[in-house]
């Protein structure tokens, strides 16, 4: 009778969630950097327009571009990071991460627009990281 060694589902799930936690933290850092730079351009465009000489783009375009770019970056980094760590079936995690990041940013955009290069509040970012990492456990590849 051939012996098959199968890994218990609990440790495999813990490893997957750990990988997701690491990837999500990296994705948040990169997406937040892109968001801060984009919002700085928006604030600079608004200040230039108030002084009479616009930069050639509106602050609304810069704001929209910053939000779209940071959401796309979040989805891309989550997917690529999990694939680089050899995890499959990460679609739910990527969807939860992209939508959750958009909602987190839009819910706290007031704090970001108060001054240049401000940081999102830590509590919503921590909740986002935990929820996104736990979403990685929804679709797990079959082991065997």
Coordinates of C-alpha atoms in Angstrom, one line a residue:
X1 CA 0.0 0.0 0.0
X2 CA 1.6 3.3 -1.0
X3 CA 2.0 5.8 1.7
X4 CA 0.8 9.3 1.0
X5 CA 1.8 12.2 3.1
X6 CA -0.8 14.8 3.2
X7 CA -0.5 18.1 4.9
X8 CA -3.1 19.0 7.5
X9 CA -5.5 21.7 6.3
X10 CA -4.9 23.9 9.3
X11 CA -1.2 24.6 8.9
X12 CA -1.6 25.0 5.1
X13 CA -4.3 27.6 5.8
X14 CA -2.2 29.4 8.3
X15 CA 0.7 29.6 5.9
X16 CA -1.6 30.9 3.1
X17 CA -3.0 33.6 5.4
X18 CA 0.5 34.5 6.6
X19 CA 1.6 34.9 3.0
X20 CA -1.5 37.0 2.3
X21 CA -0.8 39.2 5.3
X22 CA 2.8 39.9 4.1
X23 CA 1.7 40.6 0.5
X24 CA -1.2 42.9 1.7
X25 CA 1.2 44.9 3.9
X26 CA 3.5 45.4 0.9
X27 CA 0.6 46.3 -1.4
X28 CA -0.7 48.8 1.1
X29 CA 2.7 50.5 1.4
X30 CA 3.1 50.7 -2.4
X31 CA -0.5 51.8 -3.0
X32 CA -0.3 54.4 -0.3
X33 CA 2.9 55.9 -1.8
X34 CA 1.2 56.2 -5.2
X35 CA -1.9 57.7 -3.7
X36 CA 0.1 60.3 -1.7
X37 CA 2.0 61.3 -4.8
X38 CA -1.1 61.6 -6.9
X39 CA -2.9 63.6 -4.3
X40 CA 0.1 65.9 -4.0
X41 CA -0.2 66.7 -7.7
X42 CA -3.9 67.4 -7.1
X43 CA -3.2 69.8 -4.3
X44 CA -0.4 71.5 -6.3
X45 CA -2.7 71.9 -9.3
X46 CA -5.4 73.4 -7.1
X47 CA -3.0 75.8 -5.5
X48 CA -1.6 76.8 -8.9
X49 CA -5.1 77.4 -10.3
X50 CA -5.9 79.5 -7.2
X51 CA -2.9 81.7 -7.9
X52 CA -3.9 82.2 -11.6
X53 CA -1.7 79.9 -13.6
X54 CA -2.9 76.3 -13.9
X55 CA -0.5 73.4 -14.6
X56 CA -2.5 72.3 -17.7
X57 CA -4.6 69.7 -15.9
X58 CA -7.3 70.1 -13.4
X59 CA -7.0 69.0 -9.8
X60 CA -10.1 66.8 -10.3
X61 CA -8.3 64.9 -13.0
X62 CA -5.3 64.4 -10.7
X63 CA -7.5 63.2 -7.9
X64 CA -9.4 60.7 -10.1
X65 CA -6.1 59.5 -11.6
X66 CA -4.6 59.0 -8.1
X67 CA -7.6 57.0 -6.9
X68 CA -7.7 54.8 -10.0
X69 CA -4.0 54.2 -10.0
X70 CA -3.8 53.2 -6.4
X71 CA -6.8 50.8 -6.7
X72 CA -5.2 49.2 -9.8
X73 CA -1.9 49.0 -8.1
X74 CA -3.5 47.3 -5.1
X75 CA -5.1 44.6 -7.3
X76 CA -1.9 44.0 -9.3
X77 CA 0.4 43.8 -6.3
X78 CA -1.9 41.4 -4.4
X79 CA -2.2 39.1 -7.4
X80 CA 1.5 39.2 -8.4
X81 CA 2.7 38.8 -4.8
X82 CA 0.5 35.8 -4.1
X83 CA 1.5 34.2 -7.4
X84 CA 5.2 34.8 -6.7
X85 CA 4.7 33.0 -3.4
X86 CA 3.2 30.1 -5.4
X87 CA -0.4 30.5 -4.2
X88 CA -3.3 29.9 -6.6
X89 CA -6.9 30.9 -6.7
X90 CA -6.4 34.3 -5.2
X91 CA -9.2 36.0 -7.2
X92 CA -11.5 36.6 -4.1
X93 CA -8.6 38.1 -2.2
X94 CA -7.7 40.4 -5.1
X95 CA -11.4 41.5 -5.5
X96 CA -11.8 42.1 -1.8
X97 CA -8.5 44.0 -1.7
X98 CA -9.2 46.3 -4.6
X99 CA -12.8 47.1 -3.5
X100 CA -11.7 47.4 0.1
X101 CA -8.8 49.7 -0.7
X102 CA -11.1 51.9 -2.8
X103 CA -13.6 52.1 0.1
X104 CA -10.9 52.7 2.7
X105 CA -9.4 55.5 0.6
X106 CA -12.7 57.2 -0.2
X107 CA -13.9 56.9 3.4
X108 CA -10.8 58.7 4.7
X109 CA -10.0 61.0 1.8
X110 CA -10.7 64.0 4.0
X111 CA -7.7 63.3 6.1
X112 CA -5.5 62.9 3.0
X113 CA -6.5 66.2 1.5
X114 CA -5.8 68.3 4.7
X115 CA -2.1 68.5 3.9
X116 CA 0.4 67.1 1.4
X117 CA 1.8 63.6 2.1
X118 CA -0.5 62.8 5.0
X119 CA -1.1 59.2 6.0
X120 CA -4.4 57.3 6.1
X121 CA -5.5 56.5 9.7
X122 CA -3.9 53.3 11.0
X123 CA -7.1 51.7 12.3
X124 CA -8.9 51.6 8.9
X125 CA -5.7 50.4 7.2
X126 CA -5.2 47.6 9.9
X127 CA -8.8 46.5 9.4
X128 CA -8.3 46.5 5.6
X129 CA -5.1 44.4 5.9
X130 CA -6.8 41.8 8.2
X131 CA -9.9 41.5 6.1
X132 CA -7.9 41.1 2.9
X133 CA -5.6 38.5 4.4
X134 CA -8.5 36.5 5.7
X135 CA -10.2 36.7 2.3
X136 CA -7.3 34.6 0.9
X137 CA -8.8 31.6 2.8
X138 CA -12.0 31.6 0.9
X139 CA -10.8 29.9 -2.3
X140 CA -8.0 27.5 -1.5
X141 CA -6.6 25.1 -4.1
X142 CA -7.3 21.5 -3.4
X143 CA -4.2 19.8 -1.9
X144 CA -3.5 16.2 -2.6

